[in-house]
Amino acid sequence: MKSLEKAQPVRTLAKAPLLRGLSAEALEEVAAKATEKKVRAGGTLFREGEPASALYLMLEGRVKLTQVAADGHEVILRFVGPGDAVAALALFGDAAYPVTAGAVSDSVLMAWHRDVLQELFQHHPPLAVNAMRLLSERLREVQERFRELATERVAQRIARALLRLVRQVGRRVEGGVLIDLTLSRQDLAELTGTTLYTVSRVLSEWEGQGILESGRAKVVVKRPHALVAIAEDLAPGTEGRVEGRG
Amino acid sequence: MKSLEKAQPVRTLAKAPLLRGLSAEALEEVAAKATEKKVRAGGTLFREGEPASALYLMLEGRVKLTQVAADGHEVILRFVGPGDAVAALALFGDAAYPVTAGAVSDSVLMAWHRDVLQELFQHHPPLAVNAMRLLSERLREVQERFRELATERVAQRIARALLRLVRQVGRRVEGGVLIDLTLSRQDLAELTGTTLYTVSRVLSEWEGQGILESGRAKVVVKRPHALVAIAEDLAPGTEGRVEGRG
DNA sequence: CCCCGTCTTTGCGCCAGCGCAAACAAGACG
DNA sequence: CGTCTTGTTTGCGCTGGCGCAAAGACGGGG
């Protein structure tokens, strides 16, 4: 359908939420002040706790933002792709990155150093406004997930995570929507605050019900509405329903 | 110790993170454009989902920010007090408040309407910078709590919640530090993603160990370091320790 | 084309935490 | 000063989800 999915960087740039509303000249100036950064799959863009030196904008690839607990337990905060900004929060107040950014696939990013950015923000107000918008969007989303984690059970959270991924990186394929990134059971567990075993069991169950198909680090959602029903804790009709929460 | 805790609004204003760095004149102008708003204990400042019309700065009292799940399950995101801004995120991008703000005690706030605020932001750059700083601080904190909720067990999370509250609203009293707000078991449960029963059991245990004293909606922490040890999952010495996570 | 590393599945036992129910405590209020 | 409301404690039984262990399955690299 969309044949321009992998268009020129410039094209992507104008569409990036961070840069939206900038005039062509402004865009050019802003772009001129950026450095290009490449990270191979498996590589790390920056680590949690490092001094926050730059703001990034993704052009290609996929990056995973994680936090790790003292005991090594890892949590995935989000995946970012082309057009998304990374470390938008790091440029104000916080001296250190609060997350680790690791490339899931070979990635190309634009980088603006802290100082350069301050200057750009002054000259181009829309930039600051966009950054705030992004921050607030992020905050809203994390709060929502926090609430989910606090109040919902595992199956619901996994359903929601899958639905978000479908929206974010879903690609229509025959028979359903493919979540277009390498997504292991472990990844899903770290997204939803559970274990890979539980994720595996839940997905097996859903596969048996024809809700999705999954393989090695791959998920194709066949009946999104069924996931919605699970996420919202509605009685799924044919299956055993749960009354209340107890 | 600090006899000016309940000083004049003006004094508080200059200290508010949101207004820091503003010149005296700027401060005056900003203050002049604000409306005063009062909410009685138990009243509601705004509700989740309502169109976000204003940014608030607390002068007196205490407000609780909550989200509620579809099934009525409630989650407390944070408590805010004098000097704190409320709904800092609502003014950009988001049309609706993502949380409900309810007064825990009689509260007085300054309010700036959306439109006024846009204008103020333009005229007073530090204001925008401060707002971003606040947003990023908030984001960082929620992310941290998200990770905790995903990886830590209940006792750890309760310990952390208490430590945060001690830092935020702790008041030295004889024999320990009083958490200076009405804090029921239910509240603690909603802060940490558990149930009031479990909170009660955990607090009873800790009371037995002399770590704290608690009464009706009241907690006095006697040995904060013990809570730290629990939060960090260190062996508490005399008590049974847990190896790993299993 | 086969081997090896990685990912996945599933049986099994276990326990942290849940949530009802019921008794109890402490302020609030007339 | 007694009653009422609201919060707290605790026994009890239950189960969702954990995590080990071991057996598949997939697929990339040599």
XYZ file of C-alpha atoms (C1' of nucleotides) in Angstrom:
552
model
C 0.000 0.000 0.000
C 2.325 2.716 1.246
C 5.279 2.560 -1.062
C 7.146 5.426 0.587
C 7.607 3.723 3.908
C 11.375 3.811 3.456
C 11.635 7.229 1.904
C 14.503 9.699 1.990
C 15.563 10.951 5.372
C 14.429 14.462 4.444
C 10.957 13.239 3.845
C 10.912 11.465 7.168
C 12.303 14.513 8.887
C 9.440 16.795 7.983
C 7.064 14.224 9.373
C 8.801 13.692 12.665
C 6.645 14.951 15.510
C 9.664 16.657 16.977
C 10.176 18.802 13.884
C 6.616 19.380 12.863
C 5.625 22.967 12.230
C 9.087 24.128 11.327
C 9.518 26.122 8.143
C 11.587 24.635 5.369
C 14.492 26.926 6.199
C 14.243 26.221 9.892
C 14.203 22.518 9.142
C 17.306 22.886 7.067
C 19.105 24.821 9.737
C 18.135 22.363 12.405
C 19.178 19.445 10.264
C 22.470 21.130 9.477
C 23.351 21.265 13.135
C 22.795 17.605 13.662
C 25.370 14.871 13.608
C 24.623 11.510 12.097
C 24.970 8.517 14.317
C 24.843 4.862 13.352
C 24.440 1.931 15.654
C 24.577 -1.699 14.641
C 21.963 -4.152 15.805
C 22.874 -5.184 19.301
C 24.849 -2.019 19.897
C 24.061 0.583 22.504
C 23.213 4.202 21.903
C 23.565 5.193 25.543
C 23.249 3.613 28.929
C 21.134 4.376 31.945
C 23.028 6.679 34.268
C 25.373 8.124 31.680
C 25.435 11.906 31.481
C 22.785 12.950 29.010
C 24.643 14.662 26.236
C 22.363 14.556 23.237
C 18.879 14.328 21.862
C 18.314 11.851 19.064
C 15.884 11.528 16.223
C 15.592 8.150 14.580
C 15.825 7.903 10.825
C 16.085 4.165 10.336
C 16.054 1.064 12.426
C 14.598 0.247 15.797
C 15.750 1.031 19.296
C 14.613 -0.422 22.582
C 14.505 1.665 25.756
C 15.086 -0.351 28.891
C 15.763 -0.049 32.567
C 17.426 -2.673 34.642
C 16.834 -3.326 38.301
C 19.604 -3.952 40.787
C 19.080 -7.710 40.526
C 19.479 -7.715 36.763
C 15.787 -7.863 36.081
C 15.077 -5.880 32.951
C 12.096 -3.796 31.924
C 11.298 -2.504 28.452
C 9.806 0.962 28.463
C 9.227 1.282 24.763
C 10.392 0.667 21.258
C 11.173 3.626 19.050
C 11.388 3.763 15.275
C 11.885 6.183 12.404
C 10.529 9.621 13.215
C 10.588 9.103 16.957
C 12.726 11.184 19.255
C 14.899 9.528 21.859
C 15.958 11.047 25.153
C 13.647 14.012 24.807
C 13.519 14.230 28.547
C 17.211 14.183 29.145
C 17.881 17.713 28.048
C 16.247 19.466 30.923
C 16.943 19.059 34.538
C 18.215 15.569 34.351
C 21.901 15.174 34.015
C 21.715 11.457 33.360
C 19.832 9.240 30.951
C 17.173 7.391 32.894
C 17.127 4.496 30.454
C 19.378 2.428 28.270
C 18.881 2.692 24.519
C 19.897 -0.397 22.618
C 19.583 -0.919 18.875
C 17.393 -3.864 17.958
C 18.238 -3.523 14.294
C 20.859 -1.481 12.474
C 19.898 2.086 13.143
C 20.626 5.554 11.884
C 19.915 8.614 13.969
C 20.387 12.331 13.984
C 21.967 13.693 17.120
C 21.966 17.163 18.570
C 24.345 17.931 21.334
C 22.981 19.478 24.472
C 24.420 22.932 23.855
C 23.422 23.088 20.223
C 19.950 22.128 21.252
C 19.545 24.878 23.800
C 20.350 27.328 21.064
C 17.995 25.735 18.562
C 15.204 25.772 21.088
C 15.642 29.516 21.498
C 15.636 30.235 17.792
C 12.808 27.867 16.946
C 9.999 27.966 19.454
C 7.986 25.243 17.725
C 10.824 22.900 18.553
C 10.416 23.503 22.267
C 6.670 23.161 22.006
C 7.014 19.894 20.135
C 9.456 18.576 22.690
C 7.016 19.371 25.466
C 4.237 17.733 23.594
C 6.321 14.606 23.232
C 7.250 14.614 26.869
C 3.676 14.949 27.966
C 2.602 12.220 25.594
C 5.276 9.968 27.030
C 4.254 10.768 30.562
C 0.656 10.009 29.809
C 1.548 6.684 28.316
C 3.800 5.584 31.148
C 1.158 6.559 33.678
C -1.356 4.501 31.819
C 0.901 1.505 31.774
C 1.624 2.014 35.424
C -2.046 1.825 36.183
C -2.415 -1.267 34.070
C 0.453 -2.966 35.805
C -1.036 -2.091 39.165
C -4.578 -3.189 38.465
C -4.746 -5.705 35.646
C -3.753 -9.288 35.341
C -1.123 -10.691 33.100
C -3.305 -11.730 30.165
C -4.851 -8.303 29.970
C -1.493 -6.608 30.011
C -0.101 -8.846 27.308
C -3.163 -8.201 25.177
C -2.672 -4.469 25.586
C 1.010 -4.669 24.788
C 0.246 -6.559 21.594
C -2.415 -4.068 20.609
C -0.030 -1.185 21.151
C 2.603 -2.892 19.054
C 0.086 -3.569 16.326
C -0.762 0.106 16.252
C 2.846 1.138 16.388
C 4.569 -1.287 14.065
C 1.769 -3.417 12.707
C 2.042 -4.467 9.079
C -0.820 -6.066 7.219
C 0.022 -9.528 6.005
C -2.269 -12.188 4.723
C -4.383 -13.498 7.525
C -3.644 -10.765 10.004
C -1.315 -8.064 11.198
C 2.337 -8.810 11.706
C 4.143 -7.079 14.542
C 7.078 -5.928 12.523
C 9.981 -6.387 14.864
C 11.919 -9.130 16.543
C 9.818 -9.766 19.602
C 10.741 -12.688 21.791
C 8.658 -14.027 24.659
C 11.256 -12.510 26.912
C 10.679 -9.101 25.328
C 6.954 -9.340 25.842
C 7.538 -10.348 29.429
C 9.738 -7.336 30.017
C 7.136 -5.093 28.450
C 4.358 -6.357 30.662
C 6.063 -7.135 33.933
C 5.810 -10.899 33.845
C 7.982 -13.874 32.894
C 8.741 -15.499 29.595
C 7.065 -18.686 30.803
C 3.806 -17.007 31.474
C 3.927 -15.157 28.173
C 4.543 -18.419 26.378
C 1.592 -20.086 28.045
C -0.726 -17.192 27.311
C 0.286 -16.999 23.673
C -0.119 -20.752 23.272
C -3.615 -20.464 24.624
C -4.467 -17.653 22.239
C -2.918 -19.471 19.345
C -5.183 -22.388 20.143
C -8.152 -20.033 20.034
C -7.111 -18.665 16.667
C -6.541 -15.198 18.022
C -2.988 -15.051 16.775
C -0.120 -16.988 15.300
C 3.307 -16.840 16.792
C 6.685 -18.202 15.989
C 10.243 -17.647 16.937
C 10.316 -13.994 18.058
C 7.378 -13.231 15.809
C 3.680 -12.547 16.324
C 0.853 -12.184 13.824
C -2.417 -10.990 15.279
C -5.354 -12.497 13.454
C -8.262 -11.246 15.525
C -7.395 -7.927 17.152
C -10.910 -7.482 18.459
C -10.483 -10.616 20.518
C -7.448 -9.050 22.132
C -9.433 -5.929 22.811
C -12.072 -8.013 24.543
C -9.396 -9.609 26.697
C -7.725 -6.297 27.447
C -11.037 -4.818 28.517
C -11.891 -7.901 30.491
C -15.100 -8.587 28.597
C -16.603 -12.035 28.409
C -15.211 -13.513 25.202
C -18.415 -15.347 24.354
C -17.336 -18.916 23.790
C -14.694 -18.983 26.467
C -15.021 -19.174 30.225
C -15.636 -15.727 31.577
C -14.410 -14.146 34.736
C -16.784 -12.328 37.023
C -15.450 -9.300 38.818
C -11.866 -9.723 39.869
C -11.902 -12.467 42.416
C 13.344 24.232 63.015
C 11.917 25.925 59.962
C 9.490 28.499 61.285
C 8.517 29.792 57.856
C 6.954 26.580 56.665
C 3.591 28.325 56.369
C 4.814 31.616 55.046
C 3.062 34.140 52.834
C 2.012 32.960 49.413
C 4.499 35.334 47.807
C 7.327 33.719 49.631
C 6.193 30.270 48.610
C 5.760 31.441 45.043
C 9.353 32.448 44.546
C 10.389 29.033 45.752
C 8.089 27.039 43.534
C 10.088 25.034 40.977
C 7.702 26.192 38.305
C 8.485 29.862 38.898
C 12.136 29.651 39.773
C 14.432 31.950 37.889
C 11.796 34.563 37.174
C 12.629 38.166 37.943
C 10.617 39.920 40.614
C 8.643 41.826 38.001
C 8.044 38.724 35.947
C 6.870 36.937 39.034
C 4.461 39.718 39.760
C 3.091 39.703 36.255
C 2.691 35.981 36.250
C 1.004 36.034 39.621
C -1.297 38.828 38.490
C -2.618 36.679 35.680
C -3.518 33.834 37.946
C -6.857 33.100 39.486
C -7.152 31.792 42.990
C -8.908 28.519 43.457
C -9.953 26.856 46.673
C -11.005 23.277 47.158
C -12.293 21.776 50.356
C -10.953 18.494 51.660
C -12.704 15.750 49.764
C -13.462 18.039 46.854
C -12.207 17.559 43.335
C -10.023 19.941 41.378
C -10.560 18.169 38.093
C -11.351 14.725 36.819
C -9.591 12.327 34.505
C -10.866 12.842 30.989
C -12.092 16.380 31.442
C -10.758 18.902 28.951
C -7.569 20.309 30.367
C -8.216 23.978 30.842
C -5.704 25.151 33.394
C -2.373 24.686 35.060
C -2.300 24.895 38.843
C 0.246 25.783 41.433
C -0.441 24.714 44.974
C -0.179 27.234 47.743
C -1.694 25.349 50.636
C -3.103 21.946 51.337
C -2.578 18.576 49.771
C -3.892 17.069 46.564
C -3.887 13.463 45.445
C -3.528 12.525 41.775
C -5.279 9.318 40.861
C -6.361 7.205 37.949
C -9.161 4.741 38.049
C -9.427 1.589 36.018
C -12.580 0.519 34.243
C -13.457 -1.831 37.107
C -13.209 0.914 39.703
C -9.771 -0.081 40.871
C -7.924 3.063 41.834
C -4.263 3.986 41.588
C -2.515 6.899 43.253
C 0.105 8.512 41.073
C 1.333 11.053 43.566
C 0.590 13.527 46.267
C 1.295 17.175 45.657
C 1.716 19.941 48.173
C 2.581 23.637 48.447
C 4.954 24.720 45.703
C 4.126 21.835 43.416
C 2.565 22.318 40.022
C -0.443 20.266 39.012
C -1.372 19.318 35.465
C 1.865 20.584 34.008
C 1.490 18.093 31.242
C -2.006 18.961 30.265
C -1.209 22.161 28.517
C 0.474 20.697 25.511
C -0.865 18.198 23.119
C -3.245 16.599 25.484
C -6.738 17.908 25.460
C -7.788 15.990 28.521
C -6.486 15.575 32.043
C -5.025 12.114 32.358
C -5.636 11.996 36.093
C -8.118 13.038 38.715
C -6.979 15.612 41.260
C -8.730 15.370 44.593
C -8.061 17.531 47.626
C -6.986 15.537 50.645
C -7.085 18.594 52.867
C -8.472 22.073 52.317
C -6.378 23.473 49.520
C -5.604 26.786 47.888
C -4.158 26.974 44.411
C -3.256 29.464 41.751
C -4.702 28.717 38.369
C -3.674 29.854 34.926
C -6.016 29.278 32.082
C -4.683 27.573 29.027
C -4.658 30.674 26.839
C -3.113 32.935 29.437
C -0.439 30.355 29.909
C 0.529 30.175 26.269
C 1.106 33.880 26.375
C 3.076 33.772 29.603
C 5.266 31.036 28.213
C 6.149 33.239 25.276
C 6.993 36.253 27.388
C 8.856 34.341 30.061
C 11.102 31.644 28.659
C 12.232 30.409 32.073
C 8.657 29.420 32.675
C 8.681 27.070 29.712
C 12.026 25.674 30.708
C 10.822 25.063 34.249
C 7.712 23.352 32.990
C 9.800 21.039 30.866
C 12.062 20.305 33.741
C 9.058 19.376 35.841
C 7.649 17.203 33.123
C 10.892 15.349 32.694
C 11.260 14.908 36.415
C 7.771 13.474 36.554
C 8.451 11.142 33.669
C 11.589 9.887 35.275
C 9.794 9.177 38.501
C 6.896 7.344 36.920
C 9.286 5.249 34.859
C 11.131 4.343 37.987
C 7.975 3.313 39.765
C 6.922 1.374 36.711
C 10.106 -0.609 36.890
C 9.659 -1.212 40.573
C 6.139 -2.412 40.083
C 7.292 -4.748 37.339
C 10.252 -6.233 39.135
C 9.920 -5.907 42.879
C 7.750 -7.566 45.438
C 5.179 -5.942 47.585
C 7.266 -5.357 50.710
C 9.965 -3.655 48.702
C 7.497 -1.388 46.992
C 5.813 -0.407 50.231
C 9.198 0.351 51.760
C 10.049 2.568 48.806
C 6.711 4.332 48.940
C 7.217 5.098 52.621
C 10.727 6.357 52.011
C 9.500 8.639 49.256
C 6.797 9.984 51.498
C 9.279 10.539 54.297
C 11.408 12.568 51.936
C 8.443 14.440 50.568
C 6.343 15.149 53.613
C 8.349 13.739 56.480
C 8.284 15.688 59.731
C 10.609 14.927 62.599
C 8.775 13.923 65.705
C 10.084 12.323 68.825
C 11.131 8.793 68.070
C 11.068 9.046 64.308
C 9.722 10.757 61.243
C 6.018 11.267 60.817
C 4.551 11.053 57.362
C 2.587 14.241 57.510
C -0.596 13.399 55.731
C -3.644 11.229 56.140
C -2.428 7.959 54.753
C -4.671 4.955 55.084
C -3.699 1.363 54.323
C -5.883 1.706 51.273
C -3.870 4.726 50.124
C -0.608 2.863 50.511
C -2.069 -0.040 48.599
C -3.074 2.233 45.742
C 0.361 3.765 45.708
C 2.106 0.441 45.446
C -0.255 -1.691 43.418
C -1.383 -4.069 46.132
C -4.302 -4.467 48.522
C -5.082 -2.928 51.854
C -4.905 -6.346 53.476
C -1.393 -6.967 52.345
C -0.310 -3.482 53.367
C -1.800 -4.039 56.788
C 0.038 -7.321 57.221
C 3.335 -5.857 56.097
C 3.049 -2.840 58.362
C 2.111 -5.044 61.305
C 5.220 -7.086 60.679
C 7.389 -3.988 60.553
C 5.767 -2.558 63.623
C 6.642 -5.763 65.408
C 10.240 -5.304 64.339
C 10.318 -1.748 65.617
C 10.856 -0.293 62.174
C 7.834 1.946 62.405
C 4.727 2.798 64.326
C 1.400 3.116 62.651
C -2.081 4.050 63.632
C -5.277 5.030 62.007
C -4.174 6.581 58.696
C -0.851 7.522 60.203
C 2.704 6.253 59.953
C 5.815 7.178 61.897
C 9.038 5.715 60.553
C 11.454 4.966 63.345
C 14.271 3.253 61.474
C 14.415 4.523 57.891
C 17.611 2.613 57.203
C 15.755 -0.612 57.863
C 13.286 0.363 55.159
C 16.149 1.116 52.828
C 17.537 -2.337 53.462
C 14.173 -3.852 52.628
C 13.732 -1.697 49.542
C 17.138 -2.727 48.284
C 16.475 -6.335 49.152
C 19.456 -6.610 51.475
C 19.605 -9.187 54.235
C 18.225 -7.389 57.293
C 20.601 -9.160 59.674
C 18.348 -10.562 62.364
C 15.448 -11.442 60.142
C 14.967 -14.268 57.686
C 16.548 -13.335 54.409
C 15.458 -14.107 50.916
C 17.871 -15.543 48.403
C 17.439 -14.471 44.800
C 13.855 -14.066 43.810
C 12.425 -17.544 43.948
C 23.442 -29.791 5.081
C 24.221 -30.347 9.578
C 25.287 -28.401 14.005
C 24.823 -25.324 17.586
C 23.011 -21.519 19.825
C 18.895 -19.446 20.792
C 14.163 -19.409 21.486
C 9.995 -21.875 22.856
C 6.926 -25.060 25.133
C 5.102 -27.554 28.927
C 4.887 -30.496 33.177
C 5.254 -29.820 37.863
C 5.461 -28.040 42.461
C 5.197 -24.134 45.067
C 4.133 -19.773 47.454
C 3.203 -14.718 47.564
C -0.365 -12.271 47.674
C -5.420 -11.951 47.251
C -9.882 -11.227 49.263
C -13.755 -12.620 52.154
C -15.433 -12.398 56.694
C -15.579 -11.042 61.112
C -13.844 -8.999 65.105
C -11.767 -4.992 66.796
C -10.087 0.071 67.464
C -10.353 4.853 67.171
C -12.037 9.155 66.260
C -16.328 11.869 65.061
C -20.473 13.544 66.445
C -24.572 14.426 68.589
C -20.717 9.614 77.013
C -22.664 6.348 74.046
C -23.244 5.443 69.292
C -21.689 5.358 64.492
C -18.667 5.553 60.971
C -14.561 4.583 59.150
C -10.367 2.357 59.316
C -7.498 -1.767 60.837
C -6.224 -6.465 61.903
C -6.044 -11.315 61.175
C -7.590 -16.174 60.275
C -8.431 -18.883 56.447
C -8.586 -20.906 52.000
C -7.505 -20.274 47.414
C -5.155 -19.415 42.978
C -2.524 -16.817 39.606
C 1.618 -16.672 38.311
C 6.464 -18.028 39.141
C 10.491 -20.587 37.896
C 13.089 -24.880 37.411
C 14.025 -28.473 34.323
C 13.984 -30.772 30.315
C 12.483 -31.611 25.862
C 11.463 -29.655 21.436
C 11.782 -26.368 17.279
C 13.836 -23.107 14.499
C 17.335 -21.030 11.757
C 21.902 -18.943 10.850
C 26.773 -19.961 9.980
C 30.345 -22.782 8.679
